[in-house]
mmCIF file of C-alpha atoms in Angstrom:
data_model
loop_
_atom_site.group_PDB
_atom_site.id
_atom_site.type_symbol
_atom_site.label_atom_id
_atom_site.label_comp_id
_atom_site.label_asym_id
_atom_site.label_seq_id
_atom_site.Cartn_x
_atom_site.Cartn_y
_atom_site.Cartn_z
ATOM 1 C CA UNK A 1 -9.788 9.104 -6.760
ATOM 2 C CA UNK A 2 -9.684 12.789 -5.555
ATOM 3 C CA UNK A 3 -12.567 15.121 -8.125
ATOM 4 C CA UNK A 4 -13.910 18.674 -8.332
ATOM 5 C CA UNK A 5 -17.143 17.365 -8.105
ATOM 6 C CA UNK A 6 -16.425 18.670 -4.153
ATOM 7 C CA UNK A 7 -14.727 21.698 -3.948
ATOM 8 C CA UNK A 8 -13.864 21.889 -0.876
ATOM 9 C CA UNK A 9 -10.708 20.294 -2.985
ATOM 10 C CA UNK A 10 -10.581 23.100 -5.327
ATOM 11 C CA UNK A 11 -10.734 25.353 -1.491
ATOM 12 C CA UNK A 12 -8.328 23.547 0.145
ATOM 13 C CA UNK A 13 -5.820 24.595 -3.055
ATOM 14 C CA UNK A 14 -6.650 27.727 -3.561
ATOM 15 C CA UNK A 15 -5.660 28.596 0.438
ATOM 16 C CA UNK A 16 -3.429 26.490 1.461
ATOM 17 C CA UNK A 17 -1.160 28.279 -1.992
ATOM 18 C CA UNK A 18 -2.467 31.601 -0.617
ATOM 19 C CA UNK A 19 -0.868 31.298 2.530
ATOM 20 C CA UNK A 20 2.011 29.999 1.158
ATOM 21 C CA UNK A 21 2.444 32.754 -2.126
ATOM 22 C CA UNK A 22 1.310 35.963 0.759
ATOM 23 C CA UNK A 23 5.056 33.998 3.029
ATOM 24 C CA UNK A 24 7.197 34.446 0.232
ATOM 25 C CA UNK A 25 5.586 37.697 -0.647
ATOM 26 C CA UNK A 26 6.665 39.035 2.816
ATOM 27 C CA UNK A 27 9.759 38.566 1.728
ATOM 28 C CA UNK A 28 10.285 38.140 -2.014
ATOM 29 C CA UNK A 29 8.988 41.801 -2.967
ATOM 30 C CA UNK A 30 7.662 43.311 -5.497
ATOM 31 C CA UNK A 31 8.552 39.965 -7.716
ATOM 32 C CA UNK A 32 4.353 38.989 -7.470
ATOM 33 C CA UNK A 33 4.830 37.338 -11.020
ATOM 34 C CA UNK A 34 8.258 35.146 -9.666
ATOM 35 C CA UNK A 35 6.308 33.581 -6.749
ATOM 36 C CA UNK A 36 3.159 32.512 -8.981
ATOM 37 C CA UNK A 37 5.604 30.694 -11.728
ATOM 38 C CA UNK A 38 7.471 28.902 -8.433
ATOM 39 C CA UNK A 39 4.302 27.881 -6.975
ATOM 40 C CA UNK A 40 3.007 26.471 -10.171
ATOM 41 C CA UNK A 41 5.851 24.099 -10.408
ATOM 42 C CA UNK A 42 6.144 23.212 -7.117
ATOM 43 C CA UNK A 43 2.220 22.104 -7.674
ATOM 44 C CA UNK A 44 3.352 20.555 -10.542
ATOM 45 C CA UNK A 45 6.077 18.381 -9.195
ATOM 46 C CA UNK A 46 8.685 20.020 -12.044
ATOM 47 C CA UNK A 47 11.980 22.082 -10.668
ATOM 48 C CA UNK A 48 12.902 25.896 -11.218
ATOM 49 C CA UNK A 49 15.309 26.978 -12.490
ATOM 50 C CA UNK A 50 16.630 30.734 -11.015
ATOM 51 C CA UNK A 51 18.678 32.159 -13.810
ATOM 52 C CA UNK A 52 19.624 36.020 -13.040
ATOM 53 C CA UNK A 53 23.153 38.248 -12.264
ATOM 54 C CA UNK A 54 24.264 38.117 -8.648
ATOM 55 C CA UNK A 55 22.267 39.954 -5.922
ATOM 56 C CA UNK A 56 18.293 40.530 -6.412
ATOM 57 C CA UNK A 57 17.212 37.408 -4.499
ATOM 58 C CA UNK A 58 17.659 33.542 -6.099
ATOM 59 C CA UNK A 59 18.964 32.001 -3.258
ATOM 60 C CA UNK A 60 16.154 33.942 -0.899
ATOM 61 C CA UNK A 61 13.890 33.417 -2.877
ATOM 62 C CA UNK A 62 14.587 29.363 -2.861
ATOM 63 C CA UNK A 63 14.999 29.600 0.080
ATOM 64 C CA UNK A 64 11.954 31.550 1.703
ATOM 65 C CA UNK A 65 9.762 28.926 -0.494
ATOM 66 C CA UNK A 66 11.660 26.226 1.018
ATOM 67 C CA UNK A 67 10.421 27.591 5.076
ATOM 68 C CA UNK A 68 7.034 28.319 4.099
ATOM 69 C CA UNK A 69 6.590 24.624 3.597
ATOM 70 C CA UNK A 70 7.293 22.388 6.557
ATOM 71 C CA UNK A 71 9.672 19.760 4.746
ATOM 72 C CA UNK A 72 13.244 18.922 4.567
ATOM 73 C CA UNK A 73 15.464 21.130 2.745
ATOM 74 C CA UNK A 74 19.459 20.416 1.259
ATOM 75 C CA UNK A 75 21.756 23.607 -0.024
ATOM 76 C CA UNK A 76 24.116 22.520 -2.218
ATOM 77 C CA UNK A 77 26.707 24.993 -3.267
ATOM 78 C CA UNK A 78 28.005 23.732 -6.834
ATOM 79 C CA UNK A 79 31.888 24.148 -6.906
ATOM 80 C CA UNK A 80 34.407 23.076 -9.186
ATOM 81 C CA UNK A 81 35.276 20.275 -6.710
ATOM 82 C CA UNK A 82 32.166 18.244 -5.820
ATOM 83 C CA UNK A 83 31.795 15.137 -6.503
ATOM 84 C CA UNK A 84 28.577 13.027 -7.924
ATOM 85 C CA UNK A 85 29.174 11.479 -4.380
ATOM 86 C CA UNK A 86 28.981 14.935 -2.699
ATOM 87 C CA UNK A 87 24.882 14.655 -3.527
ATOM 88 C CA UNK A 88 23.736 10.501 -4.367
ATOM 89 C CA UNK A 89 25.730 9.736 -1.242
ATOM 90 C CA UNK A 90 28.332 7.384 -1.658
ATOM 91 C CA UNK A 91 28.018 3.229 0.489
ATOM 92 C CA UNK A 92 30.939 3.422 2.989
ATOM 93 C CA UNK A 93 32.494 0.403 5.039
ATOM 94 C CA UNK A 94 31.347 -0.243 8.451
ATOM 95 C CA UNK A 95 34.137 -1.934 9.890
ATOM 96 C CA UNK A 96 32.437 -3.476 12.876
ATOM 97 C CA UNK A 97 29.148 -5.038 10.461
ATOM 98 C CA UNK A 98 31.355 -5.218 7.899
ATOM 99 C CA UNK A 99 29.121 -4.626 5.200
ATOM 100 C CA UNK A 100 28.870 -1.224 3.667
ATOM 101 C CA UNK A 101 26.490 1.267 5.026
ATOM 102 C CA UNK A 102 25.110 3.830 1.933
ATOM 103 C CA UNK A 103 25.036 7.391 3.167
ATOM 104 C CA UNK A 104 22.313 9.288 1.152
ATOM 105 C CA UNK A 105 23.714 12.634 -0.299
ATOM 106 C CA UNK A 106 22.058 16.271 -0.379
ATOM 107 C CA UNK A 107 19.445 14.985 -3.035
ATOM 108 C CA UNK A 108 17.134 13.711 -0.339
ATOM 109 C CA UNK A 109 15.617 16.056 1.106
ATOM 110 C CA UNK A 110 12.327 17.116 -0.390
ATOM 111 C CA UNK A 111 13.374 20.992 -0.828
ATOM 112 C CA UNK A 112 16.887 20.755 -2.782
ATOM 113 C CA UNK A 113 17.941 24.209 -3.065
ATOM 114 C CA UNK A 114 21.662 23.594 -5.450
ATOM 115 C CA UNK A 115 23.139 27.316 -5.138
ATOM 116 C CA UNK A 116 24.786 28.310 -8.919
ATOM 117 C CA UNK A 117 24.339 24.995 -10.295
ATOM 118 C CA UNK A 118 26.554 25.535 -13.777
ATOM 119 C CA UNK A 119 29.768 26.051 -11.691
ATOM 120 C CA UNK A 120 30.493 22.641 -11.232
ATOM 121 C CA UNK A 121 31.278 20.131 -13.389
ATOM 122 C CA UNK A 122 28.754 18.680 -16.402
ATOM 123 C CA UNK A 123 29.087 15.285 -14.628
ATOM 124 C CA UNK A 124 28.492 16.049 -10.968
ATOM 125 C CA UNK A 125 25.360 18.085 -12.688
ATOM 126 C CA UNK A 126 24.929 14.709 -14.437
ATOM 127 C CA UNK A 127 24.148 13.775 -10.707
ATOM 128 C CA UNK A 128 20.426 15.458 -10.825
ATOM 129 C CA UNK A 129 19.446 13.950 -13.982
ATOM 130 C CA UNK A 130 18.335 10.354 -12.350
ATOM 131 C CA UNK A 131 16.712 12.039 -8.857
ATOM 132 C CA UNK A 132 14.868 14.948 -11.239
ATOM 133 C CA UNK A 133 13.726 12.673 -13.713
ATOM 134 C CA UNK A 134 12.274 9.481 -11.646
ATOM 135 C CA UNK A 135 12.440 10.391 -8.348
ATOM 136 C CA UNK A 136 15.397 8.409 -7.420
ATOM 137 C CA UNK A 137 18.702 7.324 -6.378
ATOM 138 C CA UNK A 138 20.711 4.261 -7.975
ATOM 139 C CA UNK A 139 24.078 4.170 -6.503
ATOM 140 C CA UNK A 140 26.720 0.473 -5.980
ATOM 141 C CA UNK A 141 22.849 -0.859 -7.561
ATOM 142 C CA UNK A 142 20.516 -0.325 -5.602
ATOM 143 C CA UNK A 143 17.985 1.925 -5.936
ATOM 144 C CA UNK A 144 17.025 4.563 -3.172
ATOM 145 C CA UNK A 145 13.326 6.492 -3.559
ATOM 146 C CA UNK A 146 13.477 9.509 -2.898
ATOM 147 C CA UNK A 147 10.965 11.776 -0.174
ATOM 148 C CA UNK A 148 7.179 12.919 -1.630
ATOM 149 C CA UNK A 149 7.118 15.772 -2.269
ATOM 150 C CA UNK A 150 10.888 16.881 -4.275
ATOM 151 C CA UNK A 151 11.296 19.520 -5.975
ATOM 152 C CA UNK A 152 14.985 21.189 -6.707
ATOM 153 C CA UNK A 153 15.250 24.555 -7.277
ATOM 154 C CA UNK A 154 18.848 25.614 -8.935
ATOM 155 C CA UNK A 155 20.035 28.716 -9.800
ATOM 156 C CA UNK A 156 23.301 29.701 -11.778
ATOM 157 C CA UNK A 157 24.630 33.182 -12.804
ATOM 158 C CA UNK A 158 24.048 34.473 -17.154
ATOM 159 C CA UNK A 159 27.514 36.619 -16.038
ATOM 160 C CA UNK A 160 30.231 35.564 -14.200
ATOM 161 C CA UNK A 161 31.044 32.649 -16.492
ATOM 162 C CA UNK A 162 33.981 32.012 -16.670
ATOM 163 C CA UNK A 163 35.086 28.935 -14.374
ATOM 164 C CA UNK A 164 31.312 28.402 -15.370
ATOM 165 C CA UNK A 165 29.927 24.950 -17.454
ATOM 166 C CA UNK A 166 27.286 25.687 -19.360
ATOM 167 C CA UNK A 167 24.104 23.599 -18.163
ATOM 168 C CA UNK A 168 23.445 20.766 -20.877
ATOM 169 C CA UNK A 169 20.624 20.741 -22.834
ATOM 170 C CA UNK A 170 19.206 17.158 -20.875
ATOM 171 C CA UNK A 171 19.497 19.118 -17.818
ATOM 172 C CA UNK A 172 18.045 21.802 -18.592
ATOM 173 C CA UNK A 173 14.679 19.877 -20.460
ATOM 174 C CA UNK A 174 13.969 18.355 -16.975
ATOM 175 C CA UNK A 175 13.671 22.319 -15.476
ATOM 176 C CA UNK A 176 10.661 22.812 -15.818
ATOM 177 C CA UNK A 177 9.780 26.833 -15.874
ATOM 178 C CA UNK A 178 12.766 28.839 -15.740
ATOM 179 C CA UNK A 179 12.246 32.534 -14.188
ATOM 180 C CA UNK A 180 14.807 35.735 -13.805
ATOM 181 C CA UNK A 181 13.357 37.594 -10.551
ATOM 182 C CA UNK A 182 15.152 40.868 -11.998
ATOM 183 C CA UNK A 183 15.634 43.990 -10.127
ATOM 184 C CA UNK A 184 13.167 45.148 -7.760
ATOM 185 C CA UNK A 185 11.072 48.700 -8.150
ATOM 186 C CA UNK A 186 12.270 51.512 -7.021
ATOM 187 C CA UNK A 187 9.681 51.772 -4.676
ATOM 188 C CA UNK A 188 9.766 47.514 -3.989
ATOM 189 C CA UNK A 189 13.781 48.402 -2.952
ATOM 190 C CA UNK A 190 12.430 50.908 0.087
ATOM 191 C CA UNK A 191 10.700 49.029 1.538
ATOM 192 C CA UNK A 192 13.061 46.193 1.932
ATOM 193 C CA UNK A 193 15.942 48.529 3.212
ATOM 194 C CA UNK A 194 13.071 49.656 6.201
ATOM 195 C CA UNK A 195 11.472 46.068 6.704
ATOM 196 C CA UNK A 196 15.035 43.740 5.743
ATOM 197 C CA UNK A 197 17.503 46.266 6.988
ATOM 198 C CA UNK A 198 18.379 44.797 10.444
ATOM 199 C CA UNK A 199 17.769 41.370 10.495
ATOM 200 C CA UNK A 200 17.782 38.079 7.550
ATOM 201 C CA UNK A 201 14.086 37.573 6.599
ATOM 202 C CA UNK A 202 14.195 34.791 7.192
ATOM 203 C CA UNK A 203 14.672 34.321 10.388
ATOM 204 C CA UNK A 204 11.177 35.565 11.823
ATOM 205 C CA UNK A 205 9.538 33.279 8.881
ATOM 206 C CA UNK A 206 7.323 30.545 9.810
ATOM 207 C CA UNK A 207 6.752 27.355 7.965
ATOM 208 C CA UNK A 208 2.469 28.165 6.545
ATOM 209 C CA UNK A 209 2.111 24.465 4.884
ATOM 210 C CA UNK A 210 2.867 21.171 5.373
ATOM 211 C CA UNK A 211 4.470 18.365 3.519
ATOM 212 C CA UNK A 212 1.080 17.011 3.409
ATOM 213 C CA UNK A 213 -0.684 18.779 2.303
ATOM 214 C CA UNK A 214 1.205 19.807 -0.372
ATOM 215 C CA UNK A 215 0.872 16.862 -1.352
ATOM 216 C CA UNK A 216 -3.209 16.533 -1.191
ATOM 217 C CA UNK A 217 -2.383 19.881 -2.863
ATOM 218 C CA UNK A 218 -0.847 18.332 -5.893
ATOM 219 C CA UNK A 219 -2.604 15.624 -5.989
ATOM 220 C CA UNK A 220 -6.160 17.613 -6.631
ATOM 221 C CA UNK A 221 -4.046 19.564 -9.509
ATOM 222 C CA UNK A 222 -3.509 16.118 -11.537
ATOM 223 C CA UNK A 223 -7.642 16.517 -11.413
ATOM 224 C CA UNK A 224 -7.572 19.150 -12.884
ATOM 225 C CA UNK A 225 -9.765 19.472 -16.453
ATOM 226 C CA UNK A 226 -8.152 19.960 -19.834
ATOM 227 C CA UNK A 227 -10.670 19.764 -22.852
ATOM 228 C CA UNK A 228 -9.338 19.066 -25.961
ATOM 229 C CA UNK A 229 -8.928 22.279 -28.667
ATOM 230 C CA UNK A 230 -6.723 23.069 -25.698
ATOM 231 C CA UNK A 231 -4.052 20.210 -25.133
ATOM 232 C CA UNK A 232 -3.701 20.457 -29.121
ATOM 233 C CA UNK A 233 -2.448 23.843 -28.482
ATOM 234 C CA UNK A 234 -0.286 22.794 -26.339
ATOM 235 C CA UNK A 235 0.510 20.834 -28.607
ATOM 236 C CA UNK A 236 1.027 22.468 -31.184
ATOM 237 C CA UNK A 237 2.834 25.330 -29.243
ATOM 238 C CA UNK A 238 6.187 22.372 -29.412
ATOM 239 C CA UNK A 239 5.765 21.183 -32.426
ATOM 240 C CA UNK A 240 6.156 25.416 -34.048
ATOM 241 C CA UNK A 241 9.443 25.327 -31.922
ATOM 242 C CA UNK A 242 11.184 22.134 -33.933
ATOM 243 C CA UNK A 243 10.545 24.744 -37.407
ATOM 244 C CA UNK A 244 10.564 27.172 -36.694
ATOM 245 C CA UNK A 245 13.752 29.477 -38.973
ATOM 246 C CA UNK A 246 15.050 31.004 -35.870
ATOM 247 C CA UNK A 247 15.947 27.448 -33.326
ATOM 248 C CA UNK A 248 17.856 24.826 -34.660
ATOM 249 C CA UNK A 249 16.912 22.975 -31.223
ATOM 250 C CA UNK A 250 12.514 23.259 -30.697
ATOM 251 C CA UNK A 251 11.352 22.379 -27.420
ATOM 252 C CA UNK A 252 11.096 17.606 -26.786
ATOM 253 C CA UNK A 253 8.431 15.515 -25.248
ATOM 254 C CA UNK A 254 9.550 16.325 -22.102
ATOM 255 C CA UNK A 255 8.090 20.309 -23.020
ATOM 256 C CA UNK A 256 4.491 19.386 -24.001
ATOM 257 C CA UNK A 257 4.015 17.189 -20.414
ATOM 258 C CA UNK A 258 5.951 20.215 -18.546
ATOM 259 C CA UNK A 259 3.163 22.303 -20.251
ATOM 260 C CA UNK A 260 0.390 20.514 -19.575
ATOM 261 C CA UNK A 261 1.092 19.506 -15.979
ATOM 262 C CA UNK A 262 2.547 23.698 -15.745
ATOM 263 C CA UNK A 263 -1.121 24.914 -17.009
ATOM 264 C CA UNK A 264 -3.132 22.748 -15.147
ATOM 265 C CA UNK A 265 -1.983 24.058 -11.837
ATOM 266 C CA UNK A 266 -1.268 27.373 -12.967
ATOM 267 C CA UNK A 267 -5.829 26.700 -13.671
ATOM 268 C CA UNK A 268 -6.300 26.150 -10.172
ATOM 269 C CA UNK A 269 -4.033 28.613 -8.810
ATOM 270 C CA UNK A 270 -7.026 30.891 -10.242
ATOM 271 C CA UNK A 271 -9.838 29.310 -8.421
ATOM 272 C CA UNK A 272 -10.668 27.379 -11.447
ATOM 273 C CA UNK A 273 -10.462 22.877 -12.124
ATOM 274 C CA UNK A 274 -9.978 23.723 -15.980
ATOM 275 C CA UNK A 275 -7.560 24.729 -18.275
ATOM 276 C CA UNK A 276 -8.045 28.139 -20.760
ATOM 277 C CA UNK A 277 -5.724 29.013 -23.786
ATOM 278 C CA UNK A 278 -4.908 32.231 -21.400
ATOM 279 C CA UNK A 279 -3.091 29.511 -19.463
ATOM 280 C CA UNK A 280 -1.252 28.136 -21.430
ATOM 281 C CA UNK A 281 0.492 32.123 -23.229
ATOM 282 C CA UNK A 282 1.104 32.452 -19.839
ATOM 283 C CA UNK A 283 3.067 29.368 -18.951
ATOM 284 C CA UNK A 284 4.450 29.334 -22.425
ATOM 285 C CA UNK A 285 7.737 31.562 -22.706
ATOM 286 C CA UNK A 286 8.432 29.915 -18.998
ATOM 287 C CA UNK A 287 8.614 26.796 -19.709
ATOM 288 C CA UNK A 288 9.845 26.097 -22.973
ATOM 289 C CA UNK A 289 11.912 29.161 -23.652
ATOM 290 C CA UNK A 290 15.485 27.924 -21.671
ATOM 291 C CA UNK A 291 15.135 24.150 -23.235
ATOM 292 C CA UNK A 292 15.949 26.472 -27.160
ATOM 293 C CA UNK A 293 18.577 26.925 -29.096
ATOM 294 C CA UNK A 294 18.632 29.361 -31.115
ATOM 295 C CA UNK A 295 20.328 29.829 -34.924
ATOM 296 C CA UNK A 296 24.175 31.585 -35.642
ATOM 297 C CA UNK A 297 22.182 34.181 -37.015
ATOM 298 C CA UNK A 298 19.361 34.237 -34.476
ATOM 299 C CA UNK A 299 22.570 34.733 -31.713
ATOM 300 C CA UNK A 300 24.159 37.859 -34.665
ATOM 301 C CA UNK A 301 19.885 39.192 -35.216
ATOM 302 C CA UNK A 302 20.207 39.627 -31.293
ATOM 303 C CA UNK A 303 16.857 36.642 -31.351
ATOM 304 C CA UNK A 304 15.722 35.228 -27.963
ATOM 305 C CA UNK A 305 14.438 31.602 -27.025
ATOM 306 C CA UNK A 306 11.607 34.533 -25.517
ATOM 307 C CA UNK A 307 11.244 36.224 -28.463
ATOM 308 C CA UNK A 308 10.643 33.398 -31.351
ATOM 309 C CA UNK A 309 8.365 31.341 -28.091
ATOM 310 C CA UNK A 310 6.175 35.303 -28.610
ATOM 311 C CA UNK A 311 6.353 35.014 -32.140
ATOM 312 C CA UNK A 312 5.054 31.558 -31.851
ATOM 313 C CA UNK A 313 2.187 32.367 -29.974
ATOM 314 C CA UNK A 314 1.642 34.684 -32.079
ATOM 315 C CA UNK A 315 0.868 32.604 -35.286
ATOM 316 C CA UNK A 316 -0.848 29.290 -33.764
ATOM 317 C CA UNK A 317 -4.795 29.661 -33.698
ATOM 318 C CA UNK A 318 -6.188 29.910 -29.991
ATOM 319 C CA UNK A 319 -8.592 28.113 -29.392
ATOM 320 C CA UNK A 320 -12.012 29.585 -28.996
ATOM 321 C CA UNK A 321 -15.510 28.534 -28.270
ATOM 322 C CA UNK A 322 -18.490 28.154 -31.040
ATOM 323 C CA UNK A 323 -20.673 30.826 -29.359
ATOM 324 C CA UNK A 324 -23.779 28.866 -29.896
ATOM 325 C CA UNK A 325 -23.082 25.328 -30.815
ATOM 326 C CA UNK A 326 -20.790 25.471 -27.657
ATOM 327 C CA UNK A 327 -18.337 23.369 -28.460
ATOM 328 C CA UNK A 328 -14.693 24.263 -28.312
ATOM 329 C CA UNK A 329 -13.365 24.683 -32.342
ATOM 330 C CA UNK A 330 -10.241 26.129 -33.682
ATOM 331 C CA UNK A 331 -9.871 29.887 -34.112
ATOM 332 C CA UNK A 332 -8.264 31.260 -36.886
ATOM 333 C CA UNK A 333 -4.969 32.801 -35.327
ATOM 334 C CA UNK A 334 -5.932 36.755 -35.342
ATOM 335 C CA UNK A 335 -8.564 35.369 -32.688
ATOM 336 C CA UNK A 336 -8.643 36.689 -29.363
ATOM 337 C CA UNK A 337 -7.752 34.854 -26.488
ATOM 338 C CA UNK A 338 -10.954 32.530 -24.388
ATOM 339 C CA UNK A 339 -10.318 34.224 -21.602
ATOM 340 C CA UNK A 340 -11.576 33.418 -18.180
ATOM 341 C CA UNK A 341 -14.727 35.766 -18.029
ATOM 342 C CA UNK A 342 -18.362 34.163 -16.831
ATOM 343 C CA UNK A 343 -20.551 32.432 -19.369
ATOM 344 C CA UNK A 344 -24.163 33.253 -19.128
ATOM 345 C CA UNK A 345 -26.109 32.284 -16.341
ATOM 346 C CA UNK A 346 -26.391 28.510 -15.418
ATOM 347 C CA UNK A 347 -24.698 27.659 -18.223
ATOM 348 C CA UNK A 348 -20.776 25.886 -17.754
ATOM 349 C CA UNK A 349 -18.244 27.424 -19.434
ATOM 350 C CA UNK A 350 -17.402 25.682 -22.847
ATOM 351 C CA UNK A 351 -14.528 24.760 -21.994
ATOM 352 C CA UNK A 352 -15.205 23.213 -18.870
ATOM 353 C CA UNK A 353 -16.003 19.248 -17.925
ATOM 354 C CA UNK A 354 -19.636 20.225 -17.548
ATOM 355 C CA UNK A 355 -20.324 21.198 -21.694
ATOM 356 C CA UNK A 356 -19.276 18.149 -22.860
ATOM 357 C CA UNK A 357 -18.186 14.712 -22.464
ATOM 358 C CA UNK A 358 -15.064 14.214 -20.578
ATOM 359 C CA UNK A 359 -12.166 12.658 -23.387
ATOM 360 C CA UNK A 360 -10.692 9.354 -23.144
ATOM 361 C CA UNK A 361 -6.809 10.420 -21.402
ATOM 362 C CA UNK A 362 -7.513 13.910 -20.395
ATOM 363 C CA UNK A 363 -7.324 13.791 -16.777
ATOM 364 C CA UNK A 364 -4.344 12.969 -15.097
ATOM 365 C CA UNK A 365 -1.397 12.129 -16.431
#
């Protein structure tokens, strides 16, 4: 098993991720935080939901990420008449061979782009459930494995709701994170006109990583160390969503796992082989907010799920390190987060695996 005792693994990860990041940002101008979350979800073996108004580059972000990696890509335009078999595939009777032959659907790709996913019926949307969770397709009693790596990048518009179907909670819960691209700054929009005013920005884009590179990076991310206090911090944050007065539906245990995997990938992208509370705080809203359902009173008060997550982050005690003992402990709610500053010379960070004996179940998931 690959471990971060070999520092080359971490160097390879950051180098490859940096190439992919630069490639995506050459097309998506002025949105580094959105690109970072997309890379985080990819390395954490998750799926990404991009939700924003029309014309801000949702589909372009998905296409750019897919083209920056030398992976098989399929795009599905979700429409009201789309059938589940269009996604998963269908068995067709071969008259010459006198047997049924399975014709794979669009889901059999490493990067699947689901454009305007909420325009298809819930029956069609449900065709993605097994694929996103178990990375397989079952049809006519036969199970077919999906390729690796496998990632679904779906887009939807929060406006133009006529003729659309809201994503069911079970479907939203399978997306690791939700991001909004947002409007570009005037400077980024001006640069977009200068650079991409004539040709499509995807025309000259070349792949900067291969599928086997991504698989190796995913395996390396699994080995990122998560100390016991940080794991408890993740559980406390998710548990707080289930009892918050402004929420009628909190985050599921799947959300806890998704948050753990996402913060591992985020730490690795930052060049660290261990997770800090800062990683958890940065990803709490993208990973948790889209799964939460505010109460009717909260909606009347225009309280968003992101605001509720921010409130939970303020109230939940942050893990900190005792300055003398060198072992993590729980800090009071008003304590400042533990940042990734350099520890004293010759001493590992208190949340680094070398700072103390590893806890069972910390590595991997």
